[in-house]
Amino acid sequence: MSKKLYALLIGINDYPDDVGNLNGCINDVNHMQDYLHDHFKSALQIESLINSDATRDNIIKLSREHLGKAGENDAVLFYYSGHGSREMSAPGFKEFYPDGLDETIVCCDSRLPNGFDLADKELAALLAEIAQNNPHIAVILDCCHSGSGTRAVDDFNLAAVKQAPPWDPDTPR
């Protein structure tokens, strides 16, 4: 059984006008926080990033500093509720990802000047850092393109999709 649960909960409703706001992401974070408090009580080590606090830098920082504290037999939860999108992959990834696209989470500052989404490959690198201490890791992504590895869009004929437009920044990473 786990000794501690380190959770990072991220919820973004408020985005720049060209991205479009969402409804319910903050409620999702609040409900998840209530659930975790009810079920894990003293073992819970929780941090939340809401709306303007959910910058790319803050997400990376708390992933490393907060979730990175988890050790063997601890558990880590990375929870994101907000926009998901896609962007062009760096040319070096073309042989591994023939569609040429990264799936991303859209941070509150992603689409501001000099901003970037957090790409799936970057999230994987953060999780690999955290995994070096051997915690149990769970990731919940409540956003577009988060389940594209196991489901096709046609599987959700009745669902209305609300997504951020693709991003193609001029500045390479």
mmCIF file of C-alpha atoms in Angstrom, residues 30-126:
data_model
loop_
_atom_site.group_PDB
_atom_site.id
_atom_site.type_symbol
_atom_site.label_atom_id
_atom_site.label_comp_id
_atom_site.label_asym_id
_atom_site.label_seq_id
_atom_site.Cartn_x
_atom_site.Cartn_y
_atom_site.Cartn_z
ATOM 1 C CA ASN A 30 -12.768 20.665 -6.934
ATOM 2 C CA HIS A 31 -14.591 17.327 -7.126
ATOM 3 C CA MET A 32 -11.305 15.435 -7.519
ATOM 4 C CA GLN A 33 -9.851 17.316 -4.550
ATOM 5 C CA ASP A 34 -12.905 16.461 -2.427
ATOM 6 C CA TYR A 35 -12.667 12.804 -3.440
ATOM 7 C CA LEU A 36 -8.972 12.631 -2.592
ATOM 8 C CA HIS A 37 -9.505 14.344 0.788
ATOM 9 C CA ASP A 38 -12.357 11.935 1.613
ATOM 10 C CA HIS A 39 -10.399 8.806 0.692
ATOM 11 C CA PHE A 40 -6.747 9.556 1.458
ATOM 12 C CA LYS A 41 -6.901 12.064 4.333
ATOM 13 C CA SER A 42 -3.536 12.250 6.109
ATOM 14 C CA ALA A 43 -1.626 10.493 3.315
ATOM 15 C CA LEU A 44 -2.521 13.244 0.833
ATOM 16 C CA GLN A 45 0.014 15.797 -0.371
ATOM 17 C CA ILE A 46 -1.922 17.957 -2.834
ATOM 18 C CA GLU A 47 -1.189 21.001 -5.001
ATOM 19 C CA SER A 48 -3.617 22.686 -7.405
ATOM 20 C CA LEU A 49 -3.094 25.045 -10.311
ATOM 21 C CA ILE A 50 -6.252 26.877 -11.350
ATOM 22 C CA ASN A 51 -6.758 29.179 -14.351
ATOM 23 C CA SER A 52 -4.016 31.867 -14.460
ATOM 24 C CA ASP A 53 -1.795 29.876 -12.075
ATOM 25 C CA ALA A 54 -1.702 26.965 -14.559
ATOM 26 C CA THR A 55 1.157 28.336 -16.623
ATOM 27 C CA ARG A 56 3.491 26.042 -18.515
ATOM 28 C CA ASP A 57 6.345 26.943 -16.149
ATOM 29 C CA ASN A 58 4.223 26.278 -13.033
ATOM 30 C CA ILE A 59 3.049 22.918 -14.345
ATOM 31 C CA ILE A 60 6.618 21.857 -15.068
ATOM 32 C CA LYS A 61 7.886 23.277 -11.757
ATOM 33 C CA LEU A 62 5.276 21.548 -9.575
ATOM 34 C CA SER A 63 5.607 18.317 -11.522
ATOM 35 C CA ARG A 64 9.293 18.279 -10.672
ATOM 36 C CA GLU A 65 9.238 19.815 -7.190
ATOM 37 C CA HIS A 66 5.977 18.452 -5.765
ATOM 38 C CA LEU A 67 5.391 15.179 -7.588
ATOM 39 C CA GLY A 68 9.144 14.600 -7.622
ATOM 40 C CA LYS A 69 9.065 14.178 -3.808
ATOM 41 C CA ALA A 70 7.260 10.846 -4.187
ATOM 42 C CA GLY A 71 9.380 7.846 -3.348
ATOM 43 C CA GLU A 72 9.072 4.095 -3.464
ATOM 44 C CA ASN A 73 5.564 2.889 -2.540
ATOM 45 C CA ASP A 74 4.193 6.426 -2.708
ATOM 46 C CA ALA A 75 1.640 7.278 -5.395
ATOM 47 C CA VAL A 76 1.561 10.180 -7.852
ATOM 48 C CA LEU A 77 -1.518 11.617 -9.532
ATOM 49 C CA PHE A 78 -1.178 14.097 -12.407
ATOM 50 C CA TYR A 79 -4.695 15.391 -13.174
ATOM 51 C CA TYR A 80 -5.417 17.869 -15.983
ATOM 52 C CA SER A 81 -8.772 19.302 -17.052
ATOM 53 C CA GLY A 82 -8.632 21.867 -19.857
ATOM 54 C CA HIS A 83 -8.040 22.213 -23.577
ATOM 55 C CA GLY A 84 -6.016 19.679 -25.491
ATOM 56 C CA SER A 85 -4.619 20.300 -28.939
ATOM 57 C CA ARG A 86 -2.075 19.191 -31.507
ATOM 58 C CA GLU A 87 1.031 20.779 -32.929
ATOM 59 C CA MET A 88 3.683 19.885 -35.463
ATOM 60 C CA SER A 89 6.401 17.618 -34.077
ATOM 61 C CA ALA A 90 10.039 18.525 -34.377
ATOM 62 C CA PRO A 91 11.441 17.085 -37.632
ATOM 63 C CA GLY A 92 13.622 14.609 -35.700
ATOM 64 C CA PHE A 93 10.509 12.761 -34.483
ATOM 65 C CA LYS A 94 9.107 12.128 -37.990
ATOM 66 C CA GLU A 95 10.455 8.562 -38.205
ATOM 67 C CA PHE A 96 8.836 7.666 -34.864
ATOM 68 C CA TYR A 97 5.564 9.585 -35.345
ATOM 69 C CA PRO A 98 4.678 9.497 -39.073
ATOM 70 C CA ASP A 99 1.634 11.774 -38.642
ATOM 71 C CA GLY A 100 4.088 14.528 -37.675
ATOM 72 C CA LEU A 101 1.957 15.689 -34.740
ATOM 73 C CA ASP A 102 2.341 15.997 -30.990
ATOM 74 C CA GLU A 103 -0.708 15.886 -28.752
ATOM 75 C CA THR A 104 -0.580 18.709 -26.218
ATOM 76 C CA ILE A 105 -2.189 20.172 -23.163
ATOM 77 C CA VAL A 106 -2.972 23.868 -23.511
ATOM 78 C CA CYS A 107 -1.631 25.829 -20.543
ATOM 79 C CA CYS A 108 -3.237 29.161 -19.634
ATOM 80 C CA ASP A 109 -0.288 31.000 -21.208
ATOM 81 C CA SER A 110 0.387 28.639 -24.124
ATOM 82 C CA ARG A 111 -1.010 30.903 -26.791
ATOM 83 C CA LEU A 112 0.443 34.157 -25.507
ATOM 84 C CA PRO A 113 3.535 35.575 -27.261
ATOM 85 C CA ASN A 114 6.492 33.190 -26.814
ATOM 86 C CA GLY A 115 4.174 30.603 -25.239
ATOM 87 C CA PHE A 116 4.013 26.885 -25.925
ATOM 88 C CA ASP A 117 1.641 24.032 -25.191
ATOM 89 C CA LEU A 118 3.034 21.173 -23.105
ATOM 90 C CA ALA A 119 3.617 18.352 -25.607
ATOM 91 C CA ASP A 120 2.993 14.692 -24.860
ATOM 92 C CA LYS A 121 6.703 13.987 -25.266
ATOM 93 C CA GLU A 122 7.526 16.656 -22.675
ATOM 94 C CA LEU A 123 4.963 15.277 -20.244
ATOM 95 C CA ALA A 124 6.470 11.822 -20.781
ATOM 96 C CA ALA A 125 9.920 13.211 -19.934
ATOM 97 C CA LEU A 126 8.572 14.800 -16.721
#
